[in-house]
PDB file of C-alpha atoms and ligand atoms in Angstrom:
ATOM      1  CA  MET D1049      53.467  93.658 113.269  1.00  0.00           C
ATOM      2  CA  LEU D1050      56.079  95.956 114.798  1.00  0.00           C
ATOM      3  CA  VAL D1051      59.796  95.118 114.669  1.00  0.00           C
ATOM      4  CA  LEU D1052      61.787  97.283 117.074  1.00  0.00           C
ATOM      5  CA  GLY D1053      65.333  97.090 115.740  1.00  0.00           C
ATOM      6  CA  GLY D1054      64.171  96.839 112.149  1.00  0.00           C
ATOM      7  CA  ARG D1055      67.659  96.073 110.861  1.00  0.00           C
ATOM      8  CA  SER D1056      68.171  93.087 113.151  1.00  0.00           C
ATOM      9  CA  GLU D1057      68.944  89.873 111.264  1.00  0.00           C
ATOM     10  CA  ILE D1058      66.692  87.885 113.589  1.00  0.00           C
ATOM     11  CA  GLY D1059      63.874  90.462 113.557  1.00  0.00           C
ATOM     12  CA  LEU D1060      63.887  90.604 109.755  1.00  0.00           C
ATOM     13  CA  ALA D1061      63.916  86.809 109.462  1.00  0.00           C
ATOM     14  CA  VAL D1062      60.880  86.667 111.786  1.00  0.00           C
ATOM     15  CA  ALA D1063      59.091  89.356 109.737  1.00  0.00           C
ATOM     16  CA  GLN D1064      59.794  87.486 106.490  1.00  0.00           C
ATOM     17  CA  ARG D1065      58.324  84.286 107.920  1.00  0.00           C
ATOM     18  CA  LEU D1066      55.190  85.964 109.288  1.00  0.00           C
ATOM     19  CA  ALA D1067      54.697  88.215 106.240  1.00  0.00           C
ATOM     20  CA  GLY D1068      51.293  87.941 104.646  1.00  0.00           C
ATOM     21  CA  ARG D1069      48.062  87.434 106.517  1.00  0.00           C
ATOM     22  CA  GLU D1070      49.706  86.737 109.902  1.00  0.00           C
ATOM     23  CA  ALA D1071      51.783  89.915 110.166  1.00  0.00           C
ATOM     24  CA  GLY D1072      49.478  92.454 108.512  1.00  0.00           C
ATOM     25  CA  THR D1073      51.478  95.596 107.793  1.00  0.00           C
ATOM     26  CA  VAL D1074      55.070  95.209 109.021  1.00  0.00           C
ATOM     27  CA  VAL D1075      56.533  98.336 110.617  1.00  0.00           C
ATOM     28  CA  LEU D1076      60.336  98.262 110.672  1.00  0.00           C
ATOM     29  CA  ALA D1077      61.429 100.694 113.401  1.00  0.00           C
ATOM     30  CA  ALA D1078      65.132 101.515 113.416  1.00  0.00           C
ATOM     31  CA  ARG D1079      67.714 104.227 113.627  1.00  0.00           C
ATOM     32  CA  ARG D1080      68.328 105.885 110.254  1.00  0.00           C
ATOM     33  CA  ALA D1081      64.895 104.776 109.062  1.00  0.00           C
ATOM     34  CA  GLY D1082      65.561 106.471 105.717  1.00  0.00           C
ATOM     35  CA  GLU D1083      68.175 103.793 104.976  1.00  0.00           C
ATOM     36  CA  LEU D1084      66.013 100.694 105.171  1.00  0.00           C
ATOM     37  CA  ASP D1085      65.471 100.068 101.434  1.00  0.00           C
ATOM     38  CA  ASP D1086      67.070  96.594 101.388  1.00  0.00           C
ATOM     39  CA  GLU D1087      65.268  95.492 104.555  1.00  0.00           C
ATOM     40  CA  THR D1088      61.942  96.843 103.239  1.00  0.00           C
ATOM     41  CA  ALA D1089      62.413  95.041  99.915  1.00  0.00           C
ATOM     42  CA  ARG D1090      63.198  91.730 101.617  1.00  0.00           C
ATOM     43  CA  VAL D1091      60.103  91.764 103.813  1.00  0.00           C
ATOM     44  CA  ALA D1092      57.906  93.071 100.970  1.00  0.00           C
ATOM     45  CA  ALA D1093      59.154  90.228  98.739  1.00  0.00           C
ATOM     46  CA  ALA D1094      57.841  87.814 101.357  1.00  0.00           C
ATOM     47  CA  GLY D1095      54.363  89.283 100.875  1.00  0.00           C
ATOM     48  CA  ALA D1096      53.976  92.046 103.465  1.00  0.00           C
ATOM     49  CA  ARG D1097      53.079  95.696 103.201  1.00  0.00           C
ATOM     50  CA  VAL D1098      56.053  97.424 104.857  1.00  0.00           C
ATOM     51  CA  GLU D1099      56.404 100.784 106.562  1.00  0.00           C
ATOM     52  CA  THR D1100      59.416 102.246 108.344  1.00  0.00           C
ATOM     53  CA  ALA D1101      59.667 104.410 111.437  1.00  0.00           C
ATOM     54  CA  GLU D1102      62.505 106.227 113.146  1.00  0.00           C
ATOM     55  CA  PHE D1103      63.384 104.528 116.446  1.00  0.00           C
ATOM     56  CA  ASP D1104      66.301 104.968 118.817  1.00  0.00           C
ATOM     57  CA  ALA D1105      65.812 102.530 121.684  1.00  0.00           C
ATOM     58  CA  ASP D1106      68.046 104.600 123.957  1.00  0.00           C
ATOM     59  CA  ASP D1107      65.656 107.569 123.658  1.00  0.00           C
ATOM     60  CA  LEU D1108      63.161 106.268 126.208  1.00  0.00           C
ATOM     61  CA  ALA D1109      60.776 109.216 125.861  1.00  0.00           C
ATOM     62  CA  SER D1110      60.247 108.357 122.172  1.00  0.00           C
ATOM     63  CA  HIS D1111      58.887 104.853 122.879  1.00  0.00           C
ATOM     64  CA  ARG D1112      55.282 105.644 123.703  1.00  0.00           C
ATOM     65  CA  PRO D1113      54.686 108.174 120.891  1.00  0.00           C
ATOM     66  CA  LEU D1114      56.005 105.627 118.372  1.00  0.00           C
ATOM     67  CA  ILE D1115      53.870 102.786 119.740  1.00  0.00           C
ATOM     68  CA  ASP D1116      50.765 104.992 119.888  1.00  0.00           C
ATOM     69  CA  ASP D1117      51.358 106.193 116.342  1.00  0.00           C
ATOM     70  CA  VAL D1118      51.649 102.637 114.991  1.00  0.00           C
ATOM     71  CA  ARG D1119      48.562 101.527 116.928  1.00  0.00           C
ATOM     72  CA  ASP D1120      46.546 104.577 115.801  1.00  0.00           C
ATOM     73  CA  ARG D1121      47.463 104.136 112.140  1.00  0.00           C
ATOM     74  CA  HIS D1122      46.776 100.392 112.029  1.00  0.00           C
ATOM     75  CA  GLY D1123      44.103 100.004 114.695  1.00  0.00           C
ATOM     76  CA  ARG D1124      46.107  97.478 116.675  1.00  0.00           C
ATOM     77  CA  ILE D1125      49.500  95.796 117.114  1.00  0.00           C
ATOM     78  CA  ASP D1126      49.256  92.014 116.763  1.00  0.00           C
ATOM     79  CA  VAL D1127      52.915  91.075 117.227  1.00  0.00           C
ATOM     80  CA  ALA D1128      55.722  93.236 118.626  1.00  0.00           C
ATOM     81  CA  VAL D1129      59.248  91.859 118.243  1.00  0.00           C
ATOM     82  CA  VAL D1130      61.803  93.556 120.495  1.00  0.00           C
ATOM     83  CA  ALA D1131      64.851  92.860 118.351  1.00  0.00           C
ATOM     84  CA  PHE D1132      67.367  95.567 119.183  1.00  0.00           C
ATOM     85  CA  GLY D1133      70.524  94.927 121.135  1.00  0.00           C
ATOM     86  CA  ILE D1134      74.281  95.399 121.333  1.00  0.00           C
ATOM     87  CA  LEU D1135      76.987  92.991 122.426  1.00  0.00           C
ATOM     88  CA  GLY D1136      79.387  95.756 123.432  1.00  0.00           C
ATOM     89  CA  ASP D1137      83.066  95.254 124.235  1.00  0.00           C
ATOM     90  CA  GLN D1138      83.516  93.382 127.495  1.00  0.00           C
ATOM     91  CA  ALA D1139      87.215  94.266 127.886  1.00  0.00           C
ATOM     92  CA  ARG D1140      86.454  97.961 127.445  1.00  0.00           C
ATOM     93  CA  ALA D1141      83.396  97.787 129.701  1.00  0.00           C
ATOM     94  CA  GLU D1142      85.560  96.494 132.572  1.00  0.00           C
ATOM     95  CA  THR D1143      87.319  99.849 132.867  1.00  0.00           C
ATOM     96  CA  ASP D1144      85.088 102.271 130.947  1.00  0.00           C
ATOM     97  CA  ALA D1145      82.052 102.769 133.160  1.00  0.00           C
ATOM     98  CA  ALA D1146      80.214 104.757 130.489  1.00  0.00           C
ATOM     99  CA  HIS D1147      80.508 101.837 128.059  1.00  0.00           C
ATOM    100  CA  ALA D1148      79.313  99.362 130.692  1.00  0.00           C
ATOM    101  CA  ALA D1149      76.320 101.613 131.368  1.00  0.00           C
ATOM    102  CA  ALA D1150      75.615 101.975 127.630  1.00  0.00           C
ATOM    103  CA  ILE D1151      75.379  98.177 127.211  1.00  0.00           C
ATOM    104  CA  VAL D1152      73.028  97.859 130.170  1.00  0.00           C
ATOM    105  CA  HIS D1153      71.007 100.870 129.010  1.00  0.00           C
ATOM    106  CA  THR D1154      70.261  99.351 125.594  1.00  0.00           C
ATOM    107  CA  ASP D1155      70.025  95.681 126.574  1.00  0.00           C
ATOM    108  CA  TYR D1156      68.115  96.083 129.838  1.00  0.00           C
ATOM    109  CA  LEU D1157      66.764  99.538 130.663  1.00  0.00           C
ATOM    110  CA  ALA D1158      65.449 100.355 127.173  1.00  0.00           C
ATOM    111  CA  GLN D1159      63.909  96.875 126.917  1.00  0.00           C
ATOM    112  CA  VAL D1160      62.160  97.243 130.278  1.00  0.00           C
ATOM    113  CA  HIS D1161      60.858 100.648 129.231  1.00  0.00           C
ATOM    114  CA  VAL D1162      59.562  99.651 125.811  1.00  0.00           C
ATOM    115  CA  LEU D1163      58.045  96.388 127.097  1.00  0.00           C
ATOM    116  CA  THR D1164      56.186  98.259 129.824  1.00  0.00           C
ATOM    117  CA  GLU D1165      54.731 100.652 127.236  1.00  0.00           C
ATOM    118  CA  LEU D1166      53.896  97.835 124.793  1.00  0.00           C
ATOM    119  CA  ALA D1167      52.276  95.725 127.508  1.00  0.00           C
ATOM    120  CA  GLN D1168      49.889  98.567 128.369  1.00  0.00           C
ATOM    121  CA  VAL D1169      48.833  99.045 124.750  1.00  0.00           C
ATOM    122  CA  LEU D1170      48.360  95.303 124.138  1.00  0.00           C
ATOM    123  CA  ARG D1171      46.449  94.920 127.417  1.00  0.00           C
ATOM    124  CA  GLU D1172      44.071  97.676 126.302  1.00  0.00           C
ATOM    125  CA  GLN D1173      43.369  95.840 123.048  1.00  0.00           C
ATOM    126  CA  GLY D1174      43.027  92.555 124.977  1.00  0.00           C
ATOM    127  CA  SER D1175      45.305  90.532 122.694  1.00  0.00           C
ATOM    128  CA  GLY D1176      48.665  90.433 120.979  1.00  0.00           C
ATOM    129  CA  THR D1177      52.073  88.797 121.301  1.00  0.00           C
ATOM    130  CA  LEU D1178      55.299  90.255 122.666  1.00  0.00           C
ATOM    131  CA  VAL D1179      58.552  88.614 121.546  1.00  0.00           C
ATOM    132  CA  VAL D1180      61.569  89.146 123.817  1.00  0.00           C
ATOM    133  CA  TYR D1181      65.142  87.972 123.249  1.00  0.00           C
ATOM    134  CA  SER D1182      66.979  86.914 126.369  1.00  0.00           C
ATOM    135  CA  SER D1183      70.177  84.832 126.031  1.00  0.00           C
ATOM    136  CA  VAL D1184      71.913  81.929 127.693  1.00  0.00           C
ATOM    137  CA  ALA D1185      74.502  84.589 128.597  1.00  0.00           C
ATOM    138  CA  GLY D1186      71.991  85.702 131.236  1.00  0.00           C
ATOM    139  CA  VAL D1187      70.986  82.299 132.573  1.00  0.00           C
ATOM    140  CA  ARG D1188      74.181  82.029 134.557  1.00  0.00           C
ATOM    141  CA  VAL D1189      76.412  85.065 134.081  1.00  0.00           C
ATOM    142  CA  ARG D1190      79.990  84.287 133.074  1.00  0.00           C
ATOM    143  CA  ARG D1191      83.110  86.217 133.980  1.00  0.00           C
ATOM    144  CA  ALA D1192      83.978  86.452 130.253  1.00  0.00           C
ATOM    145  CA  ASN D1193      80.925  88.563 129.347  1.00  0.00           C
ATOM    146  CA  TYR D1194      79.454  89.649 132.645  1.00  0.00           C
ATOM    147  CA  VAL D1195      78.315  93.115 131.552  1.00  0.00           C
ATOM    148  CA  TYR D1196      76.191  91.898 128.620  1.00  0.00           C
ATOM    149  CA  GLY D1197      75.254  88.789 130.622  1.00  0.00           C
ATOM    150  CA  SER D1198      74.011  90.852 133.550  1.00  0.00           C
ATOM    151  CA  ALA D1199      71.746  92.892 131.255  1.00  0.00           C
ATOM    152  CA  LYS D1200      70.312  89.687 129.772  1.00  0.00           C
ATOM    153  CA  SER D1201      69.893  88.222 133.245  1.00  0.00           C
ATOM    154  CA  GLY D1202      67.884  91.264 134.315  1.00  0.00           C
ATOM    155  CA  LEU D1203      65.849  91.173 131.120  1.00  0.00           C
ATOM    156  CA  ASP D1204      65.128  87.470 131.545  1.00  0.00           C
ATOM    157  CA  GLY D1205      63.807  88.061 135.051  1.00  0.00           C
ATOM    158  CA  PHE D1206      61.773  91.072 133.987  1.00  0.00           C
ATOM    159  CA  ALA D1207      60.232  89.304 130.991  1.00  0.00           C
ATOM    160  CA  SER D1208      59.405  86.204 133.053  1.00  0.00           C
ATOM    161  CA  GLY D1209      57.638  88.351 135.639  1.00  0.00           C
ATOM    162  CA  LEU D1210      55.844  90.369 132.947  1.00  0.00           C
ATOM    163  CA  ALA D1211      54.672  87.135 131.296  1.00  0.00           C
ATOM    164  CA  ASP D1212      53.119  86.072 134.593  1.00  0.00           C
ATOM    165  CA  ALA D1213      51.553  89.508 135.071  1.00  0.00           C
ATOM    166  CA  LEU D1214      49.987  89.232 131.603  1.00  0.00           C
ATOM    167  CA  HIS D1215      48.538  85.791 132.294  1.00  0.00           C
ATOM    168  CA  GLY D1216      44.794  85.898 131.653  1.00  0.00           C
ATOM    169  CA  SER D1217      44.932  89.298 129.895  1.00  0.00           C
ATOM    170  CA  GLY D1218      44.821  87.843 126.388  1.00  0.00           C
ATOM    171  CA  VAL D1219      48.368  89.100 125.779  1.00  0.00           C
ATOM    172  CA  ARG D1220      51.138  86.521 125.322  1.00  0.00           C
ATOM    173  CA  LEU D1221      54.857  86.862 125.902  1.00  0.00           C
ATOM    174  CA  VAL D1222      57.250  84.642 123.970  1.00  0.00           C
ATOM    175  CA  LEU D1223      60.667  84.598 125.642  1.00  0.00           C
ATOM    176  CA  ILE D1224      63.494  83.298 123.472  1.00  0.00           C
ATOM    177  CA  ARG D1225      66.837  82.193 124.960  1.00  0.00           C
ATOM    178  CA  PRO D1226      69.327  81.700 122.138  1.00  0.00           C
ATOM    179  CA  GLY D1227      72.849  80.456 122.647  1.00  0.00           C
ATOM    180  CA  PHE D1228      75.642  81.858 120.493  1.00  0.00           C
ATOM    181  CA  VAL D1229      74.115  83.172 117.257  1.00  0.00           C
ATOM    182  CA  VAL D1230      76.440  83.184 114.238  1.00  0.00           C
ATOM    183  CA  GLY D1231      75.601  86.506 112.612  1.00  0.00           C
ATOM    184  CA  ARG D1232      76.480  90.160 112.299  1.00  0.00           C
ATOM    185  CA  MET D1233      76.396  90.642 116.063  1.00  0.00           C
ATOM    186  CA  THR D1234      79.111  88.017 116.632  1.00  0.00           C
ATOM    187  CA  GLU D1235      81.142  88.657 113.449  1.00  0.00           C
ATOM    188  CA  GLY D1236      84.804  87.708 113.883  1.00  0.00           C
ATOM    189  CA  MET D1237      84.147  85.609 116.990  1.00  0.00           C
ATOM    190  CA  SER D1238      84.637  81.840 116.923  1.00  0.00           C
ATOM    191  CA  PRO D1239      81.260  80.167 117.447  1.00  0.00           C
ATOM    192  CA  ALA D1240      80.536  78.575 120.819  1.00  0.00           C
ATOM    193  CA  PRO D1241      79.268  74.965 120.916  1.00  0.00           C
ATOM    194  CA  LEU D1242      75.570  74.556 120.081  1.00  0.00           C
ATOM    195  CA  SER D1243      75.493  77.816 118.171  1.00  0.00           C
ATOM    196  CA  SER D1244      72.632  78.686 115.835  1.00  0.00           C
ATOM    197  CA  THR D1245      71.917  80.992 112.907  1.00  0.00           C
ATOM    198  CA  PRO D1246      69.502  83.958 112.850  1.00  0.00           C
ATOM    199  CA  GLU D1247      67.254  81.822 110.601  1.00  0.00           C
ATOM    200  CA  GLN D1248      67.111  79.025 113.190  1.00  0.00           C
ATOM    201  CA  VAL D1249      66.294  81.538 115.941  1.00  0.00           C
ATOM    202  CA  ALA D1250      63.582  82.999 113.693  1.00  0.00           C
ATOM    203  CA  ASP D1251      62.128  79.533 112.951  1.00  0.00           C
ATOM    204  CA  ALA D1252      61.867  78.819 116.693  1.00  0.00           C
ATOM    205  CA  THR D1253      60.342  82.253 117.324  1.00  0.00           C
ATOM    206  CA  VAL D1254      57.722  81.858 114.611  1.00  0.00           C
ATOM    207  CA  ALA D1255      56.790  78.354 115.786  1.00  0.00           C
ATOM    208  CA  ALA D1256      56.166  79.738 119.289  1.00  0.00           C
ATOM    209  CA  VAL D1257      54.188  82.729 117.971  1.00  0.00           C
ATOM    210  CA  ARG D1258      52.057  80.398 115.831  1.00  0.00           C
ATOM    211  CA  ARG D1259      51.352  78.077 118.758  1.00  0.00           C
ATOM    212  CA  GLY D1260      48.915  80.820 119.637  1.00  0.00           C
ATOM    213  CA  ARG D1261      48.050  80.295 123.293  1.00  0.00           C
ATOM    214  CA  GLY D1262      49.803  80.993 126.574  1.00  0.00           C
ATOM    215  CA  ASN D1263      53.275  82.274 127.317  1.00  0.00           C
ATOM    216  CA  ALA D1264      56.307  80.437 125.971  1.00  0.00           C
ATOM    217  CA  ASP D1265      59.943  79.945 126.995  1.00  0.00           C
ATOM    218  CA  VAL D1266      61.991  78.788 124.028  1.00  0.00           C
ATOM    219  CA  TRP D1267      65.672  77.778 124.074  1.00  0.00           C
ATOM    220  CA  VAL D1268      67.542  77.758 120.755  1.00  0.00           C
ATOM    221  CA  PRO D1269      68.673  75.071 120.231  1.00  0.00           C
ATOM    222  CA  GLY D1270      66.365  73.221 122.603  1.00  0.00           C
ATOM    223  CA  THR D1271      69.210  71.107 124.025  1.00  0.00           C
ATOM    224  CA  LEU D1272      70.530  74.208 125.834  1.00  0.00           C
ATOM    225  CA  ARG D1273      67.637  73.932 128.300  1.00  0.00           C
ATOM    226  CA  LEU D1274      68.981  70.616 129.603  1.00  0.00           C
ATOM    227  CA  LEU D1275      72.624  71.637 129.344  1.00  0.00           C
ATOM    228  CA  PHE D1276      72.029  74.696 131.525  1.00  0.00           C
ATOM    229  CA  LEU D1277      70.341  72.599 134.198  1.00  0.00           C
ATOM    230  CA  VAL D1278      73.789  71.035 134.637  1.00  0.00           C
ATOM    231  CA  LEU D1279      75.901  74.141 133.967  1.00  0.00           C
ATOM    232  CA  ARG D1280      74.066  76.043 136.711  1.00  0.00           C
ATOM    233  CA  LEU D1281      75.511  73.523 139.193  1.00  0.00           C
ATOM    234  CA  LEU D1282      79.182  73.834 138.188  1.00  0.00           C
ATOM    235  CA  PRO D1283      81.399  75.089 141.013  1.00  0.00           C
ATOM    236  CA  ARG D1284      82.358  78.774 140.863  1.00  0.00           C
ATOM    237  CA  ALA D1285      86.074  77.975 140.397  1.00  0.00           C
ATOM    238  CA  VAL D1286      85.245  76.108 137.177  1.00  0.00           C
ATOM    239  CA  TRP D1287      82.578  78.553 135.997  1.00  0.00           C
ATOM    240  CA  ARG D1288      84.869  81.570 136.204  1.00  0.00           C
ATOM    241  CA  ARG D1289      87.190  79.923 133.647  1.00  0.00           C
ATOM    242  CA  MET D1290      84.405  79.385 131.113  1.00  0.00           C
ATOM    243  CA  PRO D1291      85.229  81.016 127.802  1.00  0.00           C
ATOM    244  CA  ARG D1292      82.938  83.591 126.209  1.00  0.00           C
TER     245      ARG D1292
HETATM  246  C1  CAA Y1554      77.128  79.660 124.672  1.00  0.00           C
HETATM  247  C2  CAA Y1554      77.482  81.098 124.510  1.00  0.00           C
HETATM  248  O1  CAA Y1554      78.623  81.425 124.697  1.00  0.00           O
HETATM  249  C3  CAA Y1554      76.407  82.019 124.088  1.00  0.00           C
HETATM  250  C4  CAA Y1554      76.806  83.473 124.073  1.00  0.00           C
HETATM  251  O2  CAA Y1554      77.899  83.915 123.959  1.00  0.00           O
HETATM  252  S1  CAA Y1554      75.502  84.495 124.130  1.00  0.00           S
HETATM  253  C5  CAA Y1554      75.980  85.934 123.248  1.00  0.00           C
HETATM  254  C6  CAA Y1554      75.424  86.031 121.865  1.00  0.00           C
HETATM  255  N1  CAA Y1554      74.063  85.653 121.658  1.00  0.00           N
HETATM  256  C7  CAA Y1554      73.025  86.216 122.272  1.00  0.00           C
HETATM  257  O3  CAA Y1554      73.152  87.007 123.193  1.00  0.00           O
HETATM  258  C8  CAA Y1554      71.683  85.851 121.771  1.00  0.00           C
HETATM  259  C9  CAA Y1554      70.648  86.968 122.000  1.00  0.00           C
HETATM  260  N2  CAA Y1554      70.772  88.040 121.022  1.00  0.00           N
HETATM  261  C10 CAA Y1554      70.251  89.278 121.232  1.00  0.00           C
HETATM  262  O4  CAA Y1554      69.752  89.567 122.281  1.00  0.00           O
HETATM  263  C11 CAA Y1554      70.306  90.261 120.108  1.00  0.00           C
HETATM  264  O5  CAA Y1554      70.728  91.520 120.525  1.00  0.00           O
HETATM  265  C12 CAA Y1554      68.936  90.393 119.379  1.00  0.00           C
HETATM  266  C13 CAA Y1554      68.242  89.049 119.305  1.00  0.00           C
HETATM  267  C14 CAA Y1554      68.034  91.353 120.096  1.00  0.00           C
HETATM  268  C15 CAA Y1554      69.225  90.878 117.959  1.00  0.00           C
HETATM  269  O6  CAA Y1554      70.084  89.949 117.422  1.00  0.00           O
HETATM  270  P1  CAA Y1554      70.540  89.989 115.896  1.00  0.00           P
HETATM  271  O7  CAA Y1554      69.365  90.145 115.037  1.00  0.00           O
HETATM  272  O8  CAA Y1554      71.398  88.811 115.645  1.00  0.00           O
HETATM  273  O9  CAA Y1554      71.450  91.294 115.959  1.00  0.00           O
HETATM  274  P2  CAA Y1554      71.857  92.379 114.856  1.00  0.00           P
HETATM  275  O10 CAA Y1554      71.653  91.833 113.468  1.00  0.00           O
HETATM  276  O11 CAA Y1554      73.187  92.886 115.252  1.00  0.00           O
HETATM  277  O12 CAA Y1554      70.744  93.521 115.049  1.00  0.00           O
HETATM  278  C16 CAA Y1554      70.621  94.231 116.192  1.00  0.00           C
HETATM  279  C17 CAA Y1554      70.156  95.588 115.793  1.00  0.00           C
HETATM  280  O13 CAA Y1554      69.775  96.281 116.976  1.00  0.00           O
HETATM  281  C18 CAA Y1554      69.920  97.608 116.671  1.00  0.00           C
HETATM  282  N3  CAA Y1554      70.136  98.491 117.777  1.00  0.00           N
HETATM  283  C19 CAA Y1554      71.153  98.484 118.672  1.00  0.00           C
HETATM  284  N4  CAA Y1554      71.014  99.527 119.511  1.00  0.00           N
HETATM  285  C20 CAA Y1554      69.903 100.197 119.123  1.00  0.00           C
HETATM  286  C21 CAA Y1554      69.266 101.352 119.574  1.00  0.00           C
HETATM  287  N5  CAA Y1554      69.715 102.080 120.602  1.00  0.00           N
HETATM  288  N6  CAA Y1554      68.141 101.766 118.932  1.00  0.00           N
HETATM  289  C22 CAA Y1554      67.647 101.087 117.889  1.00  0.00           C
HETATM  290  N7  CAA Y1554      68.224  99.982 117.393  1.00  0.00           N
HETATM  291  C23 CAA Y1554      69.344  99.539 118.017  1.00  0.00           C
HETATM  292  C24 CAA Y1554      71.129  97.746 115.818  1.00  0.00           C
HETATM  293  O14 CAA Y1554      70.874  98.836 114.998  1.00  0.00           O
HETATM  294  C25 CAA Y1554      71.242  96.428 115.114  1.00  0.00           C
HETATM  295  O15 CAA Y1554      71.070  96.643 113.783  1.00  0.00           O
HETATM  296  P3  CAA Y1554      72.293  97.413 112.974  1.00  0.00           P
HETATM  297  O16 CAA Y1554      73.568  97.113 113.705  1.00  0.00           O
HETATM  298  O17 CAA Y1554      72.244  96.884 111.632  1.00  0.00           O
HETATM  299  O18 CAA Y1554      71.948  98.854 113.042  1.00  0.00           O
END
């Protein structure tokens, strides 16, 4: 199992749950890979053999060598969890074009790039599961976080199309759409209604991975699926006043 963003709270919680027979060796790929002792210990305590690898998602050229190296050393990649991301600073991104581009680079462009590379490798082996984290922020983009939301919107569309392209290949794509997640990424922010914890997002992810067949779209919590059917219909004048 490969966790891209090996320090991510959600990615680690998924690795802990799948540790053991299901995950095989867990490769935690992150920036500053030499400083992953705590993360390694947590996943190892859950029963996995753990390795670390240096990974900067923004360095697109490094994606394929990393994926090939992991595949070559372990023979295959059963589950790849794309768990890196940044929230960024919306207020700053509205006037600082470089910051806006940095958010979109990490949360959209780098995801598209790494998923395209992973999909090729998993197609070649004829099996495997890709886990992608979209967000309700991308289902209907809000004025209050439109830079991050636009990246998630693009990612959601890309991952949905990729899932369809993979249909029949033996490779599955599990697309997770969490609402507000109370964790390190949202530290200091007041939780939105229907928020969840990284553990709840991981539970939903693992349940979908274990289901074993076909692509999956998972909302966390599940009630957000229905709520967004309605929210998509709200008039623009109301929607633009929606808080973060
Ligand atoms: C109703 C509402 O109002 C709802 C909203 O607001 S939605 C807004 C909030 N919620 C969401 O968007 C849900 C979706 N979440 C995501 O997409 C997340 O980015 C994610 C699922 C991919 C990871 O979430 P997470 O595990 O909670 O995040 P977090 O613990 O901060 O880990 C992300 C890791 O990505 C890593 N990362 C970021 N950029 C990276 C890069 N260029 N290269 C490698 N790793 C990178 C970070 O290193 C970070 O770990 P550290 O900060 O410790 O280094």
